[in-house]
Short mmCIF file of C-alpha atoms and ligand atoms in Angstrom, two decimals:
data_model
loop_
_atom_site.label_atom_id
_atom_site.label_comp_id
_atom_site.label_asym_id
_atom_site.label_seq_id
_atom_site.Cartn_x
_atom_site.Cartn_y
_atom_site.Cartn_z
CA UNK A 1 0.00 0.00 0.00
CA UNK A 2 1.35 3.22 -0.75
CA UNK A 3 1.87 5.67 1.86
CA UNK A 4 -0.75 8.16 3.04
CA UNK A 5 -0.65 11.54 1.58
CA UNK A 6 -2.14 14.23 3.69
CA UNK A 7 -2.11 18.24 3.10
CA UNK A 8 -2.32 20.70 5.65
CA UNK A 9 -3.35 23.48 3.96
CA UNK A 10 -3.89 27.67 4.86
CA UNK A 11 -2.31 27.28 8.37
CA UNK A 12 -0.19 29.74 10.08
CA UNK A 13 2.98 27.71 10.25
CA UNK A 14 5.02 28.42 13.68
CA UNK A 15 8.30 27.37 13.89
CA UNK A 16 11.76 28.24 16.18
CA UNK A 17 12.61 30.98 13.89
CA UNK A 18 9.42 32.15 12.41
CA UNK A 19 5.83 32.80 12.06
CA UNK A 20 4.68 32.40 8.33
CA UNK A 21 1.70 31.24 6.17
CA UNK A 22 2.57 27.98 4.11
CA UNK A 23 1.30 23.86 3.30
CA UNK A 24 2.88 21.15 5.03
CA UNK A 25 2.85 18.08 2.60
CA UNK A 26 3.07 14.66 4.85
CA UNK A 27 3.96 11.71 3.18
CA UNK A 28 3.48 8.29 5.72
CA UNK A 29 4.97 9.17 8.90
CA UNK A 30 6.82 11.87 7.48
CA UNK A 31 6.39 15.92 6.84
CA UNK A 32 8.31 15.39 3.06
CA UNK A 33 7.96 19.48 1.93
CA UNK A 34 6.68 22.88 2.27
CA UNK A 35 5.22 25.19 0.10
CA UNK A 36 3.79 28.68 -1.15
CA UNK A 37 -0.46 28.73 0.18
CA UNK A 38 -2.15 26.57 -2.50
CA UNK A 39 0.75 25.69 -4.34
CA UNK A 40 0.64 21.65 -4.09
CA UNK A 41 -2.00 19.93 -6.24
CA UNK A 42 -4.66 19.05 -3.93
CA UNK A 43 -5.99 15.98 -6.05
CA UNK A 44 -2.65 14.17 -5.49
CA UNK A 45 -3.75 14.14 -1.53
CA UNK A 46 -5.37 11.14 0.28
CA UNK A 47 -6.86 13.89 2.55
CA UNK A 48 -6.36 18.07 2.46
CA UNK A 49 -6.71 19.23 6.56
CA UNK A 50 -8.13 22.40 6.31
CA UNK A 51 -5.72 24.77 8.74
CA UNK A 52 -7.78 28.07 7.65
CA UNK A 53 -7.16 30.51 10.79
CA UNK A 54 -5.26 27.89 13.05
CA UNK A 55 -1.39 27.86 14.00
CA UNK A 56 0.16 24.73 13.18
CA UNK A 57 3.12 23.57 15.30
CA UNK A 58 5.37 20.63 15.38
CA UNK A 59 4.10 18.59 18.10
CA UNK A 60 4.73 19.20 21.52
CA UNK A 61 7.50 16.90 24.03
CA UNK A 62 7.30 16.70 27.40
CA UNK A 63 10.37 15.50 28.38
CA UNK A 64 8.98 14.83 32.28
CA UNK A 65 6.41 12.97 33.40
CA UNK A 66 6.13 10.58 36.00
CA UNK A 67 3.34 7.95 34.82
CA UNK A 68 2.69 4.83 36.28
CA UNK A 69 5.39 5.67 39.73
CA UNK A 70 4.84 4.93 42.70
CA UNK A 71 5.22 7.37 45.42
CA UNK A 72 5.14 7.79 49.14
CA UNK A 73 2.40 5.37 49.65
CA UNK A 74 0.70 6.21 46.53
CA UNK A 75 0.63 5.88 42.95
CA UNK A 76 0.64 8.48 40.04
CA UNK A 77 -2.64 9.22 38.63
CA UNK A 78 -1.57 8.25 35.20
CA UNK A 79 -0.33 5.45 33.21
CA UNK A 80 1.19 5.12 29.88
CA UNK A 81 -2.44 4.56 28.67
CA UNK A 82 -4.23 7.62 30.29
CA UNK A 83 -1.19 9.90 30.31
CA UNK A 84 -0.27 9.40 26.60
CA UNK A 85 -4.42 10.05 26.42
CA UNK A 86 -3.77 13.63 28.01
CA UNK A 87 -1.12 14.23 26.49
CA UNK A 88 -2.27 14.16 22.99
CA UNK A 89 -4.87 15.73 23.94
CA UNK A 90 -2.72 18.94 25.03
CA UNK A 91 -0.91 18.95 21.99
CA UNK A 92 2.17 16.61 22.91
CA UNK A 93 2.95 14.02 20.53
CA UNK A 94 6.35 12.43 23.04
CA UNK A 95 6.89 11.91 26.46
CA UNK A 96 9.86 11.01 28.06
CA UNK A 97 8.91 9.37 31.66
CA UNK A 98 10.45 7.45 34.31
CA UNK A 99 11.64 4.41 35.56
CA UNK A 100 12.65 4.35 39.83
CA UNK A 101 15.51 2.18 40.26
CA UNK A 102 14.32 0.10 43.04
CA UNK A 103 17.40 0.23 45.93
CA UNK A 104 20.20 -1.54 45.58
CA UNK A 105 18.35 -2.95 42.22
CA UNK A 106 19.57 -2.54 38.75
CA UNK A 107 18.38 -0.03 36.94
CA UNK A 108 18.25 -1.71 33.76
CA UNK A 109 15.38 -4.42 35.33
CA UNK A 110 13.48 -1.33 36.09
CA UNK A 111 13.82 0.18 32.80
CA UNK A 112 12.48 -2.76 31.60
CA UNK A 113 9.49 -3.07 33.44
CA UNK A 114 8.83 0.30 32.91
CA UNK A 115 8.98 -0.32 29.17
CA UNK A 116 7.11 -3.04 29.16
CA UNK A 117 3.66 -1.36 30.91
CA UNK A 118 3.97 1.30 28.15
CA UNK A 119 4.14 -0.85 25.06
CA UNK A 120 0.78 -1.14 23.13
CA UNK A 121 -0.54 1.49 25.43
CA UNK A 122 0.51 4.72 24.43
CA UNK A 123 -1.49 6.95 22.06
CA UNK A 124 1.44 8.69 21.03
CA UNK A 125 5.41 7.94 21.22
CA UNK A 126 7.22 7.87 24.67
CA UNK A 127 10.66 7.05 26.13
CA UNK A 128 12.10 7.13 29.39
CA UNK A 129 14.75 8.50 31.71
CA UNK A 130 16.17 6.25 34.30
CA UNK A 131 16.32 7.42 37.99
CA UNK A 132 19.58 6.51 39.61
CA UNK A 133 19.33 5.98 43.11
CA UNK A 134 22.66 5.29 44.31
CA UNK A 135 26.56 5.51 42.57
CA UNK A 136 27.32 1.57 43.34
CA UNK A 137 29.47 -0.42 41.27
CA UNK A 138 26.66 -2.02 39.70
CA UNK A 139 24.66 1.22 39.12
CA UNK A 140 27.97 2.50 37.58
CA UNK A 141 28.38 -0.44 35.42
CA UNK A 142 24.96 0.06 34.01
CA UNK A 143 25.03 3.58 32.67
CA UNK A 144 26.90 2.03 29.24
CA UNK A 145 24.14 -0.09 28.80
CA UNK A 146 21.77 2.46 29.75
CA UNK A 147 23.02 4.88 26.80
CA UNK A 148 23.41 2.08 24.55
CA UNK A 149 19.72 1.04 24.46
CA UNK A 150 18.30 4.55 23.95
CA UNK A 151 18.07 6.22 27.38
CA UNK A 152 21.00 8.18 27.99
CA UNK A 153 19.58 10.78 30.52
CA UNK A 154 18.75 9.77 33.94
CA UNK A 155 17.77 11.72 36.90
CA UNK A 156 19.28 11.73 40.60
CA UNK A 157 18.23 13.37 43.67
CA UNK A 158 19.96 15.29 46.37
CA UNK A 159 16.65 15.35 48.75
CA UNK A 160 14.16 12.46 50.14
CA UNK A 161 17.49 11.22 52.31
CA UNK A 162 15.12 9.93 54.16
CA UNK A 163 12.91 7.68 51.39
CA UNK A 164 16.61 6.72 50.60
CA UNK A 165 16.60 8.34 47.54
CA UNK A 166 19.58 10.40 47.77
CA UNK A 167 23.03 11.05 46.21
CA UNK A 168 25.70 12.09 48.15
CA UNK A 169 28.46 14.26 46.38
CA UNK A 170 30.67 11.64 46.55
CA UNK A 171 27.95 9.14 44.79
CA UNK A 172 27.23 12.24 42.06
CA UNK A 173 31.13 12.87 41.29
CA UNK A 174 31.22 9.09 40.47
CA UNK A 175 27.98 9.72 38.38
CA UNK A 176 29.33 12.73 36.65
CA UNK A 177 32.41 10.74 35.52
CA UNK A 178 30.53 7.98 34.06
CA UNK A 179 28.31 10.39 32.34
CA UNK A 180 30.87 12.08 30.78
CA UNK A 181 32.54 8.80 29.66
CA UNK A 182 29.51 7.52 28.42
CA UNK A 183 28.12 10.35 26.30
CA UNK A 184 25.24 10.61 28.68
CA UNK A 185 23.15 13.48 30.60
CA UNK A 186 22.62 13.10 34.33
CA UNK A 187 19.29 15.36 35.19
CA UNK A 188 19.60 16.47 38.73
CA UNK A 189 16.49 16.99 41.34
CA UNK A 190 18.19 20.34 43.50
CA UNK A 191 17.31 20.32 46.71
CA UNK A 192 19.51 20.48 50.03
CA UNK A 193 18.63 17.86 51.86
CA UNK A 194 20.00 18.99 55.18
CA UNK A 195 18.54 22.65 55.14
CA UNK A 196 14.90 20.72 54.87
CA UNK A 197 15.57 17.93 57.38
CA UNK A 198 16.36 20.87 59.82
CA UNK A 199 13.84 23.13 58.97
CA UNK A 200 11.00 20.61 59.10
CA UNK A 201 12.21 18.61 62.37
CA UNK A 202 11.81 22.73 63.91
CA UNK A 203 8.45 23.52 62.58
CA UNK A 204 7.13 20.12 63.42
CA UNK A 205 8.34 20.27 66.87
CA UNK A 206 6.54 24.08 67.12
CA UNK A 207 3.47 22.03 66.36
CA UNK A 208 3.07 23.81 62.54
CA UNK A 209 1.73 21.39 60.17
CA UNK A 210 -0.46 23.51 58.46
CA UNK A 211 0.16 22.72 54.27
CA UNK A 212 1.97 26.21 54.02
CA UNK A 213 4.57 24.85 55.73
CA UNK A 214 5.42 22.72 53.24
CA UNK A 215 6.76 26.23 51.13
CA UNK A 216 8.36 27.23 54.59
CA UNK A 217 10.46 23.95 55.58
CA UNK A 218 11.50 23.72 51.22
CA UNK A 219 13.21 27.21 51.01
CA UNK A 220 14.38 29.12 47.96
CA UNK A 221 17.98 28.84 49.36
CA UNK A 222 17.64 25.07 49.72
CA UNK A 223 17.69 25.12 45.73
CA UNK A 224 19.72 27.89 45.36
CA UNK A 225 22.76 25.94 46.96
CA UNK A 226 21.97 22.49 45.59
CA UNK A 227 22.03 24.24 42.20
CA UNK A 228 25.96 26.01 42.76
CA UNK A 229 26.84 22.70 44.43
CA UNK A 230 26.11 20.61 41.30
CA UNK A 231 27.75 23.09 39.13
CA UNK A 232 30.84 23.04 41.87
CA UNK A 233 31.17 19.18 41.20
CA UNK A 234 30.90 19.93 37.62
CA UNK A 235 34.21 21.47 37.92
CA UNK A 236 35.66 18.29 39.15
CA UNK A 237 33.86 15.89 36.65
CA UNK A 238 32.96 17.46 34.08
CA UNK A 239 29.77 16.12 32.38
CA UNK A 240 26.27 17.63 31.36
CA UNK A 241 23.77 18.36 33.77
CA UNK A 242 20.23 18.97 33.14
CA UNK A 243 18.31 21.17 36.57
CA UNK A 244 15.09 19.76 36.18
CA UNK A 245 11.82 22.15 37.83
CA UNK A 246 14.14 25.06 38.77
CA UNK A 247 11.59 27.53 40.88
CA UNK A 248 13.04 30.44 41.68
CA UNK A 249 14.04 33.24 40.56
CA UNK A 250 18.06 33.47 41.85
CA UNK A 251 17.92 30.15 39.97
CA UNK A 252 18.11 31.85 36.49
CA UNK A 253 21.14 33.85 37.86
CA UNK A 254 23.41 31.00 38.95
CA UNK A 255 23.15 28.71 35.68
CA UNK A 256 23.78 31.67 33.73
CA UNK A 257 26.41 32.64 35.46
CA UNK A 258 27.77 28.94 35.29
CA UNK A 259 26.71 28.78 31.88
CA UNK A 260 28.62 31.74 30.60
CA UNK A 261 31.94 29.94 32.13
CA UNK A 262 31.27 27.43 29.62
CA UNK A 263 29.76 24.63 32.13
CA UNK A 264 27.87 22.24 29.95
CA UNK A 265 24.78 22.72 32.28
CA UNK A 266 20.66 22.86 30.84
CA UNK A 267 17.52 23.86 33.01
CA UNK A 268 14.02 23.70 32.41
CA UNK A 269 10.84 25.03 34.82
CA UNK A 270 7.30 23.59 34.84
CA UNK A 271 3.85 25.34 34.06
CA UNK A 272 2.86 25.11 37.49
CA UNK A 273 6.11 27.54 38.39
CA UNK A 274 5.25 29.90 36.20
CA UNK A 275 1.70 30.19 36.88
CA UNK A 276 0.93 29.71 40.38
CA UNK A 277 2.35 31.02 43.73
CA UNK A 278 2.70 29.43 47.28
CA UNK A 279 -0.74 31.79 48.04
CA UNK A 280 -2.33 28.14 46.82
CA UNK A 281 -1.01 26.46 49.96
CA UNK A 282 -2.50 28.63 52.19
CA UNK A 283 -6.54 27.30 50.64
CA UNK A 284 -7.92 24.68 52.15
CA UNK A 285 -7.44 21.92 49.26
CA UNK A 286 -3.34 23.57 49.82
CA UNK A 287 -2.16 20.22 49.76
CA UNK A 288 -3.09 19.46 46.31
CA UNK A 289 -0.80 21.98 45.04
CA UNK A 290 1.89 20.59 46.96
CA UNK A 291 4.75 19.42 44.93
CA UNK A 292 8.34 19.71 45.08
CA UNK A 293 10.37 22.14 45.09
CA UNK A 294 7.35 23.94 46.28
CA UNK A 295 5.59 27.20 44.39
CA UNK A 296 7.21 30.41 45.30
CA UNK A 297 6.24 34.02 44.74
CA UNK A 298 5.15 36.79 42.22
CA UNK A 299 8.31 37.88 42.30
CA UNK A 300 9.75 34.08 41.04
CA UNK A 301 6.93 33.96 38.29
CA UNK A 302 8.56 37.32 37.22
CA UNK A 303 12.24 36.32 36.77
CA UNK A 304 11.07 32.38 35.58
CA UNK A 305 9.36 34.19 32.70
CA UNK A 306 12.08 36.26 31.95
CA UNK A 307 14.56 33.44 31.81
CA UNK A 308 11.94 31.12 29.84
CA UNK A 309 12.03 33.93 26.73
CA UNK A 310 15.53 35.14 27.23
CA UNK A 311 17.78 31.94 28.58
CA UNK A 312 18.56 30.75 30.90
CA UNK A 313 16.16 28.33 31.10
CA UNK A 314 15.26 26.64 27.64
CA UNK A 315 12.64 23.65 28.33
CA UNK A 316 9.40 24.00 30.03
CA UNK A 317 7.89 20.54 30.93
CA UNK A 318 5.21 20.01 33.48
CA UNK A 319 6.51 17.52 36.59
CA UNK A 320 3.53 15.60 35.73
CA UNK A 321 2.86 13.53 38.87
CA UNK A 322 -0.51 13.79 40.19
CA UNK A 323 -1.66 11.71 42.74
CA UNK A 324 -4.97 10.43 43.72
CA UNK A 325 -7.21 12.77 45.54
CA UNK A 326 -8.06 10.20 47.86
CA UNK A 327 -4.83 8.61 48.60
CA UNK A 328 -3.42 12.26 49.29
CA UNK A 329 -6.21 13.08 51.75
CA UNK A 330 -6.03 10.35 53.63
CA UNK A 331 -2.20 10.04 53.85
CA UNK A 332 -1.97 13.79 55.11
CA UNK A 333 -3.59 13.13 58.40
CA UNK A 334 -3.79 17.26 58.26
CA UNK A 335 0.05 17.17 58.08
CA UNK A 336 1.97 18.96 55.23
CA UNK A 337 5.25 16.52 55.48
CA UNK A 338 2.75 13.73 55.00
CA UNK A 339 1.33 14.67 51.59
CA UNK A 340 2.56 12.69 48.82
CA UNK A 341 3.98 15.53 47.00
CA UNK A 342 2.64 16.04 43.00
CA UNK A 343 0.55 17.78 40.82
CA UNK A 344 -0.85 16.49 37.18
CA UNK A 345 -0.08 18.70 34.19
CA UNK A 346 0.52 17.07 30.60
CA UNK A 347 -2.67 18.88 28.79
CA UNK A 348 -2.78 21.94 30.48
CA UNK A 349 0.86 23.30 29.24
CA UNK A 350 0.16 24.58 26.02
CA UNK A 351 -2.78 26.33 26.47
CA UNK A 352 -1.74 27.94 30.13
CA UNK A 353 2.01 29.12 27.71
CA UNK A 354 -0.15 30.52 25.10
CA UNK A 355 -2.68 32.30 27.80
CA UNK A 356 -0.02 33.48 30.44
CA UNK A 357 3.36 33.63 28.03
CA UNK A 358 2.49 34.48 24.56
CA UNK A 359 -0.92 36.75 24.90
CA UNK A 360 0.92 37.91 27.78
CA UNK A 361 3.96 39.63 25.86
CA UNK A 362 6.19 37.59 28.40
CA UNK A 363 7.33 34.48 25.08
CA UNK A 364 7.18 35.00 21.72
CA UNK A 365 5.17 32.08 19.72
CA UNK A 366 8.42 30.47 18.11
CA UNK A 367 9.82 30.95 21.65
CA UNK A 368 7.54 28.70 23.25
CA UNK A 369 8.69 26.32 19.95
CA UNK A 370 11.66 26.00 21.29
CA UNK A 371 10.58 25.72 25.12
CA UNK A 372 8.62 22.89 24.23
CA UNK A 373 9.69 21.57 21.22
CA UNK A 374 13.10 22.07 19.80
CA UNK A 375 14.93 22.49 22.85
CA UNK A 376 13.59 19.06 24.55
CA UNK A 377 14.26 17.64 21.50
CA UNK A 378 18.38 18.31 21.41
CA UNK A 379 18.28 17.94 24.63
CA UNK A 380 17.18 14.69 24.95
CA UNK A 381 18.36 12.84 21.70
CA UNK A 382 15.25 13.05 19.77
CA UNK A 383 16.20 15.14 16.90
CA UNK A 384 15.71 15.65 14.06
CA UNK A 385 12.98 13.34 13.99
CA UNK A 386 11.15 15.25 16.53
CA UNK A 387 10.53 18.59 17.50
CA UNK A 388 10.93 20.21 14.18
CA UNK A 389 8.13 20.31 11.46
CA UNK A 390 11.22 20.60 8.50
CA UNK A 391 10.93 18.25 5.56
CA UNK A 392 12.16 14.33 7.02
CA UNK A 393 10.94 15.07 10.30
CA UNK A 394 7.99 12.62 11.95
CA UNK A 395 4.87 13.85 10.84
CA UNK A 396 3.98 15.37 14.87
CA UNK A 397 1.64 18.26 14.10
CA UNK A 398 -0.84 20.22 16.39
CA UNK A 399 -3.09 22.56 14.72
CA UNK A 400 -3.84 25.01 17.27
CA UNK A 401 -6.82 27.07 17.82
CA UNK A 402 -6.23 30.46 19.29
CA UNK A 403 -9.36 31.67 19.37
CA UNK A 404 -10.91 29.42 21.38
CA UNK A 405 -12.24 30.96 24.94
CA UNK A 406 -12.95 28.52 27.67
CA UNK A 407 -12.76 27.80 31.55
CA UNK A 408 -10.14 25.78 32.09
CA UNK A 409 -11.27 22.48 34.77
CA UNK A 410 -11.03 19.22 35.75
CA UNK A 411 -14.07 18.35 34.09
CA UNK A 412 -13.23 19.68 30.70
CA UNK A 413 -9.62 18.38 30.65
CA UNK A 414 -8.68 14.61 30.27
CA UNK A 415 -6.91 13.88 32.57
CA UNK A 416 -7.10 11.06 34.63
CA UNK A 417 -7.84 13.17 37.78
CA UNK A 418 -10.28 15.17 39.24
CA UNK A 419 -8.08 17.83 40.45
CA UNK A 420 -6.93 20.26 38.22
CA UNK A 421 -4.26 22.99 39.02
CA UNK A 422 -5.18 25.78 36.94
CA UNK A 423 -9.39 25.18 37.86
CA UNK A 424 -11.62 27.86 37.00
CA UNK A 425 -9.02 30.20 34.95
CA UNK A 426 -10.76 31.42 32.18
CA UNK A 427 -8.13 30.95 29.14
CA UNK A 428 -7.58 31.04 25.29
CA UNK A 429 -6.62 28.48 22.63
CA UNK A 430 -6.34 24.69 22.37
CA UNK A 431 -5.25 21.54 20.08
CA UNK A 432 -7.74 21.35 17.44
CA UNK A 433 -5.96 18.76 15.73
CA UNK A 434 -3.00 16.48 16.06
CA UNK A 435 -1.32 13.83 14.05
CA UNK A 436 1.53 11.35 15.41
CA UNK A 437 3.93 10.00 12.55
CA UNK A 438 0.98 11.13 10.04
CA UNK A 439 -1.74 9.63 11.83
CA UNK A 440 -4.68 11.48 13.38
CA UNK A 441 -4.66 11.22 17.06
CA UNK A 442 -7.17 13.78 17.97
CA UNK A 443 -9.00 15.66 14.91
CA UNK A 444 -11.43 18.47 15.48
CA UNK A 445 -11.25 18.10 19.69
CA UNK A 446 -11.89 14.53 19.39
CA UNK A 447 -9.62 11.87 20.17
CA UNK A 448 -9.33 9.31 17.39
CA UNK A 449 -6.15 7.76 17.54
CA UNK A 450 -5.54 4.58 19.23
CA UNK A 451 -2.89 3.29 22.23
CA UNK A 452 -1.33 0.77 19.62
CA UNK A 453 0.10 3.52 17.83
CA UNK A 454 2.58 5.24 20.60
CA UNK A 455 6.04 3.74 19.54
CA UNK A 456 9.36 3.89 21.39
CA UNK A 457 11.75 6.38 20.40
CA UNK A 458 15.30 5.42 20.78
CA UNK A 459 17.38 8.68 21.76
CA UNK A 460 21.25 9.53 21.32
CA UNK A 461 22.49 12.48 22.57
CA UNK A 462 24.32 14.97 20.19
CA UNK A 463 27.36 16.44 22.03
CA UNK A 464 27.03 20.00 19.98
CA UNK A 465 23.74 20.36 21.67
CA UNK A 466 24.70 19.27 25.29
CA UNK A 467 28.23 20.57 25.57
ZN1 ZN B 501 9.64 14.97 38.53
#
């Protein structure tokens, strides 16, 4: 059979570098060329998509989510099957989750388990990261292997000591030189441990549980030095570092600062930091929006914005790791340190960038491109087949409606919760369409693709993007 020929035709093309009217011709799973409005032969298409008065973008990558993780007690609210579902709704066509090395288990086994619960149910394409949980021999001994089959970025954490899930500096220099050996990318969760174990064993003992507390015992400079610490170790093995969720604002000025000195060192910030402040905490239903490093201030959302058009920062992913309702309520007990910390986020981002970046003034349309397309896909090894609606690129397209007014909830999103962070903001524009390798996933708001469909990508890093 030959392959399917489909035309997108009078869109508003959006790309990195520009904003300009043209026809996508897609070709099978590929976008095979551009060209002048009405310039292709429309009889030699299987099927014209009419993009009169949408934007068409190359599809979106969220480059972290946690679906199908356990957690504190708990479990994420989504799976491969209804996270890729939510997703695709919100205009992302890949995912890159995680696997949780299991301690003092290899991280390969995980991997593979992990794999396994995504294949045949994802409605788009999906890899994952591997968390590292410790720097032992046989930890060590699997990062080759890691890179080797496809996943050569993996996340570590210097917080949650005390759910073992830390990594000493002596455990991350050993990770940093394997990295670099290895041609990986070690993402790193900044935290300082010790400035939270103190602060919280204080306010607990005070008797202050309330959820606020949770901001109050997680403080700005407990990132701020994790951050210079990692980029201090750097100096002594130097390897690539990617800052995942950085939150506030003195953030921006130490990886550009570190960055400018030529330190091989990436950041990204979630919606949710750019959006909402630590004023949520104080509600009633605060411990919903508690999550890790916690929301901070006006002031944050001011300078994370900044950084998000101008650099530092170049990804914006959501953190998505919602929890269920019910398992959060009852494991509080009223208590902020007992909240399984996460908040769900995959559909919401493109919408809540357009509504608070773009209308905003704050991005630029091919700047949010590159926060959530191009960049994540350098980053993590998935270009140029992703990322990029050029000519031999996967055919991942969104056609997005701007004009589109609504009230942003739980019950009008699909997610696989029914919490929703951004509830009751009134804001503009949403996925219309999307295709995944040249298939329709959702067309016209409705989803019509299927969870046989969602492939796994195999990444390699390219050094000229990471170094
Ligand atoms: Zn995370």
């Amino acid at each position: 059979m030959a392959a399917k020929k489909i035309l997108i035709r009078g869109g508003t093309v959006v790309s990195e570098s520009e904003i300009a009217p043209y026809d996508i011709s897609i070709e099978g799973e590929r976008i095979v060329a551009h060209g002048d409005k009405g310039q292709f032969d429309s009889e030699s298409f299987d099927e014209i998509v009419d993009a009169d008065g949408l934007l068409v973008l190359p599809g979106l990558i969220d480059p972290h989510v946690h679906f199908d993780s356990p957690f504190m007690g708990s479990r994420t609210d989504h799976d491969f099957l209804t996270g890729t579902k939510a997703a695709a709704y919100g205009g992302v066509t890949t995912v890159i989750s995680f696997s949780t090395q299991s301690k003092g288990g290899s991280v390969l086994k995980n991997l593979e388990d992990q794999e396994k619960k995504a294949l045949g149910q994802a409605y788009i394409d999906w890899s994952i990261h591997g968390i590292l949980l410790d720097a032992s021999e046989q930890t060590l001994s699997e990062i080759p292997e890691l890179v080797n089959r496809g996943v050569p970025t993996y996340k570590c954490f210097t917080t949650y000591r005390h759910a073992n899930r830390m990594v000493d500096d002596d455990g991350m220099l050993k990770i940093l030189k394997a990295t670099a050996e290895n041609g990986g990318m070690l993402m790193v969760h900044c935290e300082n441990d010790s400035i939270i174990e103190y602060r919280l064993k204080s306010e607990i003992e005070k008797g202050n549980t309330e959820w606020i507390y949770h901001a109050l015992t997680r403080p700005r400079l407990a990132e701020n030095i994790s951050i210079q610490r990692i980029i201090d170790l750097m100096k002594v093995e130097r390897a690539p570092v990617y800052i995942v969720h950085t939150s506030t604002s003195e953030s921006a000025g130490i990886i550009h600062e570190a960055r400018s000195q030529g330190a091989p060192l990436h950041s990204e910030t979630c919606t949710h930091y750019l959006v909402l402040t630590e004023d949520e905490l104080k509600k009633e239903n605060g411990y919903l929006f508690i999550c890790s490093p916690p929301l901070r201030t006006e002031r944050d959302i001011d300078t994370l914005w900044t950084a998000a058009r101008v650099g530092p920062i170049e990804v914006v992913s959501t953190d998505d790791a919602g929890l269920p309702v019910a398992d959060q309520t009852r494991l509080a007990e009223g208590r902020f340190n007992k909240v399984p910390s996460g908040m769900p986020g995959v559909e919401p981002r493109l919408t809540m960038l357009y509504t608070e970046g773009v209308r905003k003034g704050r991005i630029s349309w091919p700047r949010l491109v590159s926060l959530t397309a191009g960049n994540p896909s350098r980053l993590f090894g998935l270009s140029p087949k992703k990322g990029s609606l050029a000519p031999g690129s996967d055919a991942d397209v969104v056609l997005f409606d701007p004009d589109v007014e609504w009230t942003m909830s739980a019950e009008n999103l699909h997610m696989n919760t029914d919490f929703c962070p951004f509830e009751g903001r009134d804001v503009f524009g949403k996925p219309k369409t999307v295709l995944s390798r040249g298939e329709f996933v959702l067309r016209d708001y409705e989803l019509i693709g299927t969870s046989k469909h969602g492939q796994r990508v195999i990444r390699k890093l390219d050094s000229s993007y990471i170094y």
